[in-house]
GROMACS .gro file of C-alpha atoms in nm:
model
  253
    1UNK     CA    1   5.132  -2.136  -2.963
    2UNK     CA    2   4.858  -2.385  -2.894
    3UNK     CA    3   4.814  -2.385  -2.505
    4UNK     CA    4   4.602  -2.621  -2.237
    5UNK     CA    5   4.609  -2.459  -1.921
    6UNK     CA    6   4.575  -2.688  -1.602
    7UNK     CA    7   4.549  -2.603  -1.242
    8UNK     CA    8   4.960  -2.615  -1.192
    9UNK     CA    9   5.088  -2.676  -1.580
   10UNK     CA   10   5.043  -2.518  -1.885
   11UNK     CA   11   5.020  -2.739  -2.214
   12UNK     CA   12   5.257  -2.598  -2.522
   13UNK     CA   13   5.226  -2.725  -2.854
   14UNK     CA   14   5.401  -2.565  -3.115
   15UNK     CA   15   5.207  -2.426  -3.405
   16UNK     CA   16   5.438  -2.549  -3.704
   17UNK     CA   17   5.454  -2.894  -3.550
   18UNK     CA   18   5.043  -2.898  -3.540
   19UNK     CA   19   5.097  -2.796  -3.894
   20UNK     CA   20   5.270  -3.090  -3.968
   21UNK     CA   21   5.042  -3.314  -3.717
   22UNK     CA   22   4.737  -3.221  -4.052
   23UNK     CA   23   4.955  -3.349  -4.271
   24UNK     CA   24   5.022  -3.703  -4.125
   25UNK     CA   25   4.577  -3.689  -4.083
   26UNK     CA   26   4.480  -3.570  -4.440
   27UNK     CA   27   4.747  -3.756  -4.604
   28UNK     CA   28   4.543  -4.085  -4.493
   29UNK     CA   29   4.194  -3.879  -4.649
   30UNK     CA   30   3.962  -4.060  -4.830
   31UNK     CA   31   4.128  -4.060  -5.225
   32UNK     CA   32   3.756  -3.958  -5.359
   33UNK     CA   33   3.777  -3.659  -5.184
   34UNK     CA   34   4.169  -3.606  -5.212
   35UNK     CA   35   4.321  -3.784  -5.535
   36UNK     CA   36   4.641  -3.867  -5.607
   37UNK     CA   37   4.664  -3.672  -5.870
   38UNK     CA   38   4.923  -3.326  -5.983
   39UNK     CA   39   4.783  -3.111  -5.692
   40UNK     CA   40   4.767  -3.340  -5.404
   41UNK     CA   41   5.171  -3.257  -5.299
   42UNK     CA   42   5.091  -2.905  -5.323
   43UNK     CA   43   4.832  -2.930  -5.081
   44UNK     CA   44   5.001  -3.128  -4.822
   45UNK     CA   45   5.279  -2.886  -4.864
   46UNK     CA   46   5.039  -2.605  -4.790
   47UNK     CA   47   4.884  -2.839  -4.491
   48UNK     CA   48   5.217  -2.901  -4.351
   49UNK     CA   49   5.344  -2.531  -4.370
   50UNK     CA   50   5.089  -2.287  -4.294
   51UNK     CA   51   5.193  -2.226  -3.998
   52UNK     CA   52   5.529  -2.198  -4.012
   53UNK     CA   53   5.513  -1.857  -4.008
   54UNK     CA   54   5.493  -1.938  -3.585
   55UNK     CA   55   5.803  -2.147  -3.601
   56UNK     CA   56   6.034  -1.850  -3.423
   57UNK     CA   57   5.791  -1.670  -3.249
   58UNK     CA   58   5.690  -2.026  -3.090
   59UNK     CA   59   6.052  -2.108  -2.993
   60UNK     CA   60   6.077  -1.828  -2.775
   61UNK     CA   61   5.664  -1.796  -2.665
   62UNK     CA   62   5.526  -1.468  -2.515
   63UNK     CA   63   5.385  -1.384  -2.196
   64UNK     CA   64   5.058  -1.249  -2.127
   65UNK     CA   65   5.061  -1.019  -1.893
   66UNK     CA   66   4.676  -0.929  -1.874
   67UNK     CA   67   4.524  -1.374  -1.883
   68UNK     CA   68   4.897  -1.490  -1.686
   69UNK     CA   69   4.922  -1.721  -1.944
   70UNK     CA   70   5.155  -1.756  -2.211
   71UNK     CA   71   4.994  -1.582  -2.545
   72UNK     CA   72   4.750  -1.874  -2.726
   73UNK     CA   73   4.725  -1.808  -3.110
   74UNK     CA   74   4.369  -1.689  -3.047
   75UNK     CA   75   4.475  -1.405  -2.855
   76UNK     CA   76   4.829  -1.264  -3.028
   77UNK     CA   77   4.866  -0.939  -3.080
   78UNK     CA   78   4.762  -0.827  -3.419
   79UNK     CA   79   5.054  -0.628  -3.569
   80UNK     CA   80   5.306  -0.908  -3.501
   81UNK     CA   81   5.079  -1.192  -3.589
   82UNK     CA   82   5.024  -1.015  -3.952
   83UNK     CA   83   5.447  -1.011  -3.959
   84UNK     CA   84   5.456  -1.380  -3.914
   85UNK     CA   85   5.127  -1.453  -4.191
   86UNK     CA   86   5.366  -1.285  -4.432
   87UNK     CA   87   5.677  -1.435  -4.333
   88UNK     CA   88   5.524  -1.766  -4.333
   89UNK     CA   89   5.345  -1.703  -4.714
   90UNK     CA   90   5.691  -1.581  -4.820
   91UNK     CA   91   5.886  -1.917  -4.680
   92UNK     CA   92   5.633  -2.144  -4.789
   93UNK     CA   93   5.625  -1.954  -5.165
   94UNK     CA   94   5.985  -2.055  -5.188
   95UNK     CA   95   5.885  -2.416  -5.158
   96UNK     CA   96   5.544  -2.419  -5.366
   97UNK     CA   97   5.355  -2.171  -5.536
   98UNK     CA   98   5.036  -2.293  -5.552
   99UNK     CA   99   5.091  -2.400  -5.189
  100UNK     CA  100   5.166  -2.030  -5.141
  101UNK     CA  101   4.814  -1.929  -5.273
  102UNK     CA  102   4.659  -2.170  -5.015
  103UNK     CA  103   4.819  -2.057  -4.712
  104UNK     CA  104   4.756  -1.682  -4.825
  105UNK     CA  105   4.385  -1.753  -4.884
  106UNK     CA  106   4.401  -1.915  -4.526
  107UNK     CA  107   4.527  -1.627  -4.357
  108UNK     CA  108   4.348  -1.357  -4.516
  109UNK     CA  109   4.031  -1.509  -4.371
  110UNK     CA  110   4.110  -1.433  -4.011
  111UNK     CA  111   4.140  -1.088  -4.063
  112UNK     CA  112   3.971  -0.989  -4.354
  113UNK     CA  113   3.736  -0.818  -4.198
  114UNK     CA  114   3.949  -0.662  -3.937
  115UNK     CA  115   3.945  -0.240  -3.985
  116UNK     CA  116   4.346  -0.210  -3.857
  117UNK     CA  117   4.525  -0.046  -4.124
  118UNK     CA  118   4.772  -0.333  -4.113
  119UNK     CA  119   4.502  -0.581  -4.188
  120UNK     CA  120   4.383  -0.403  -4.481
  121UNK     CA  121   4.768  -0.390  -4.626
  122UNK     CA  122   4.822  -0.740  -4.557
  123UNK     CA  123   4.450  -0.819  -4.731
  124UNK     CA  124   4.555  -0.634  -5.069
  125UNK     CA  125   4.923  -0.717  -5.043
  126UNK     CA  126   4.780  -1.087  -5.024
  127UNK     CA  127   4.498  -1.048  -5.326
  128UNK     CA  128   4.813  -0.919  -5.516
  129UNK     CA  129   5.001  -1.213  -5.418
  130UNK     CA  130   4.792  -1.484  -5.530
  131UNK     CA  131   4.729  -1.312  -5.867
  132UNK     CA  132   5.091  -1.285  -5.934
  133UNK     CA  133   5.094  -1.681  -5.808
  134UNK     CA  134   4.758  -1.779  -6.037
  135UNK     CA  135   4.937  -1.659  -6.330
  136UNK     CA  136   5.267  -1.861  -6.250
  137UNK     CA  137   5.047  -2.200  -6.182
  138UNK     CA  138   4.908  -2.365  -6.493
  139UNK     CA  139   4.580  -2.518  -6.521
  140UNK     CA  140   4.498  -2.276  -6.225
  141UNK     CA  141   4.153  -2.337  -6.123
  142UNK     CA  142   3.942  -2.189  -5.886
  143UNK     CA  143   3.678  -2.413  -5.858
  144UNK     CA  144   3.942  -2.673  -5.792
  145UNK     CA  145   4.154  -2.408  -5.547
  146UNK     CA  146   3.777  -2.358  -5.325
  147UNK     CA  147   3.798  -2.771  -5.280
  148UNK     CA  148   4.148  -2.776  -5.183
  149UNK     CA  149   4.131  -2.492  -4.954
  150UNK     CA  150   3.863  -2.680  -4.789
  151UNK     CA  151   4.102  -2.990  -4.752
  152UNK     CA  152   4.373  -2.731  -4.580
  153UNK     CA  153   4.057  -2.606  -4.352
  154UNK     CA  154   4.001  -2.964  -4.259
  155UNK     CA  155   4.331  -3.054  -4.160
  156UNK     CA  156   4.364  -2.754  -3.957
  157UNK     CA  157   4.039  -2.846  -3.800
  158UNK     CA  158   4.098  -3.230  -3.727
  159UNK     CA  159   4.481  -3.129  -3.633
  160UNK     CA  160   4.341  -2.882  -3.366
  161UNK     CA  161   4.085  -3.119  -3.244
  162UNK     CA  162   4.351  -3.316  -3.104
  163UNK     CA  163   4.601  -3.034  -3.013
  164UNK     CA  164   4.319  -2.834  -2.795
  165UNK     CA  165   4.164  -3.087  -2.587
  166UNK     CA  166   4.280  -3.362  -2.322
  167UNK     CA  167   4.323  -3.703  -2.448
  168UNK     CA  168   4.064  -3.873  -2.328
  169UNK     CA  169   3.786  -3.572  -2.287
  170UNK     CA  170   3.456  -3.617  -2.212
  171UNK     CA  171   3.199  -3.424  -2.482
  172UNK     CA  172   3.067  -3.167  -2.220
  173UNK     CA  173   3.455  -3.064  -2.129
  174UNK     CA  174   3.579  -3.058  -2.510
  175UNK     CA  175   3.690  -2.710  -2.603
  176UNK     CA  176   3.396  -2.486  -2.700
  177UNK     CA  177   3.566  -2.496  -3.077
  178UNK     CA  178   3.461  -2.829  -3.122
  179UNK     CA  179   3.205  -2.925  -2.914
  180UNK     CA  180   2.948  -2.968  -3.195
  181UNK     CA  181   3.181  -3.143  -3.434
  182UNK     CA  182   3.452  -3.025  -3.714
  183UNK     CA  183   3.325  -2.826  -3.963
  184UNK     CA  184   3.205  -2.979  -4.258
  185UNK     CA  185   3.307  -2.789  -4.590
  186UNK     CA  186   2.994  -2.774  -4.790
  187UNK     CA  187   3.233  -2.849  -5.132
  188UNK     CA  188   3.242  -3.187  -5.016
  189UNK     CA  189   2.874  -3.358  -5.009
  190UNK     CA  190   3.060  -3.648  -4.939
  191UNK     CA  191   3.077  -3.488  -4.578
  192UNK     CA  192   2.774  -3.465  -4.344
  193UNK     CA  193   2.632  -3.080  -4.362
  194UNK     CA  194   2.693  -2.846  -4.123
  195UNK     CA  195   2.930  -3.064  -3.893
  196UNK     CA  196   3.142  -3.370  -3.897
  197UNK     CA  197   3.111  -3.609  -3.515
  198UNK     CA  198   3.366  -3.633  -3.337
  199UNK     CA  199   3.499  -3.722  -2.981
  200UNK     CA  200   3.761  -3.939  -2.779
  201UNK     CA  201   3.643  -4.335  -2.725
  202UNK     CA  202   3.885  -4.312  -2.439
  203UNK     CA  203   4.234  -4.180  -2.404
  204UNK     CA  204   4.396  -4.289  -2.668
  205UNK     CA  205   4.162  -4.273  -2.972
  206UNK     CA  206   3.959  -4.065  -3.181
  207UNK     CA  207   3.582  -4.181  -3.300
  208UNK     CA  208   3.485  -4.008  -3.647
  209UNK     CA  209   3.136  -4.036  -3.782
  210UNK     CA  210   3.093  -4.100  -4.133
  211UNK     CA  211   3.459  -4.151  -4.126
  212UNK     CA  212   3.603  -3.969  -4.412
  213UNK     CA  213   3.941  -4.153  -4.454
  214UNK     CA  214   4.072  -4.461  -4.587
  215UNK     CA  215   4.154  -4.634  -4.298
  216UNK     CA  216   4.219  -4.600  -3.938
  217UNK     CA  217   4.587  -4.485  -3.862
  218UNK     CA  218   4.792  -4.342  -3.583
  219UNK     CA  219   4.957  -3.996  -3.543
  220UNK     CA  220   5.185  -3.822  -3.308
  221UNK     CA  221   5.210  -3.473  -3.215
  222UNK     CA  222   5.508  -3.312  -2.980
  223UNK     CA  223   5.410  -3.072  -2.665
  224UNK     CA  224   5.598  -2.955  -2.333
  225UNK     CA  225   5.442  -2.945  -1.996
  226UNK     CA  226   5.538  -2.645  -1.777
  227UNK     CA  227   5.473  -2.589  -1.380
  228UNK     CA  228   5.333  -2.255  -1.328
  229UNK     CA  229   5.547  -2.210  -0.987
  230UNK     CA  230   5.884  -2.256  -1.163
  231UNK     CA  231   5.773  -2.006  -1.454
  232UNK     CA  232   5.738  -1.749  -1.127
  233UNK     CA  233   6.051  -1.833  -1.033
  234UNK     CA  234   6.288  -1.858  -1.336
  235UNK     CA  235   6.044  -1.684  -1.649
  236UNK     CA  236   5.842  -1.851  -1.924
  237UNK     CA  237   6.156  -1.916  -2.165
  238UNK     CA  238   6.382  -2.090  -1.909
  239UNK     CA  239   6.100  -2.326  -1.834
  240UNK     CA  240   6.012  -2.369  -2.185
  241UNK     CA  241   6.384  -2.409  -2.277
  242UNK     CA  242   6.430  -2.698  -2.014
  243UNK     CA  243   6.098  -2.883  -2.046
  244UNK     CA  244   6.143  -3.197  -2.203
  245UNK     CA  245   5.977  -3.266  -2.556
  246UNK     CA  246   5.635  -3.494  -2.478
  247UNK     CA  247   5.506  -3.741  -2.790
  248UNK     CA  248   5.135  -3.827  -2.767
  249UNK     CA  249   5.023  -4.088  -2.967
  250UNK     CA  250   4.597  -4.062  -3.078
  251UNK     CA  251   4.422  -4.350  -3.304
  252UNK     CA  252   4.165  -4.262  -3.578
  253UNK     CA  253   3.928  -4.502  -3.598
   0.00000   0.00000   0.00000
């Protein structure tokens, strides 16, 4: 769950539906960098989908006892969030292999360095994965997989941007994630190094520097708004259940 927490209201937004918030933004990226060409499907399917491993768990979000907040994807528990990587790899491998490798190379950055026993299974259950997969995909390349993993990276990246911060944030107040900018992938020298501009123009739109698609277009993403008095009253699902389903509309330009 991606959460905003005011004084009286917490912000939801469903991971899968951020998922598919990336895919509406890199599916207007500029064609140099992402061609039309026999990949570019698999790559918004991985875009769209890797995080739809959340989908359940996000339906029925968990509370965090320790911050009094409901649990943000940056602070899940380990064990279960390595149950919902692989459940999401396995679902998304049922649409699109290739797309499959993506989201597995996503993951296994997050906790590849992690000493858990778990995250050292998931890490070689994932290398195993993908070479099963590489074999399976012709014309594999991994020259090619390194630039579209980046284009997944930056749709997660430009996707959060929006999902994180209050429409209409000043710089100084953006969260700390993005504060400098989106990272820049350094396949791309297209890109500017290091970090890509961003910020809000007002509350509605989003300014890009060097603006790396073809045109400026409008998105949507979904979120509910729940009062922190009637979770104390009633619990965190029966608020979550009734809240009504928010659309907020942002501008690239």
């Amino acid at each position: 769950m991606i959460v905003r927490e005011h004084e009286k209201e917490f912000i939801l937004i469903e991971q899968h539906n951020h998922g598919h918030l990336a895919k509406d933004i890199m599916s207007k990226f500029s064609k140099a960098m992402f061609p039309e060409d026999r990949w570019r499907e698999s790559i918004l399917t991985a875009i769209a989908n890797h995080d739809i491993g959340w989908s359940s768990f996000d339906r029925q979000p968990f509370w965090n006892d320790e911050k009094l907040a409901p649990y943000r994807f940056t602070d899940f528990p380990l064990l279960p969030k390595i149950v919902l990587y692989k459940q999401g790899i396995d679902c998304v491998e049922t649409m699109d292999p290739y797309a499959a490798m993506l989201c597995s190379f996503h993951y296994e950055q997050f906790i590849e360095n992690n000493e858990e026993r778990e995250a050292k299974q998931f890490v070689e259950q994932e290398h195993k994965r993908r070479e099963r997969l590489a074999s399976q995909v012709e014309g594999f390349n991994h020259i090619l997989f390194e630039k579209h993993y980046a284009l997944l990276q930056l749709g997660d990246n430009f996707s959060l941007y929006c999902c994180v911060n209050d429409p209409g944030v000043t710089k100084e107040h953006e969260h700390i994630f993005f504060q400098n900018g989106i990272p820049s992938p350094s396949v791309f020298p297209e890109l500017p190094s290091g970090r890509i501009p961003i910020h809000f123009a007002d509350e509605h739109s989003i300014r890009v520097e060097h603006f790396p698609f073809t045109e400026g277009f409008s998105v949507e993403y979904i979120q509910r708004v729940i009062r922190k008095d009637t979770i104390a009253e009633v619990g965190l699902q029966a608020v979550y259940d009734q809240a009504n389903e928010e659309r907020i509309t942002l501008h690239f330009c």
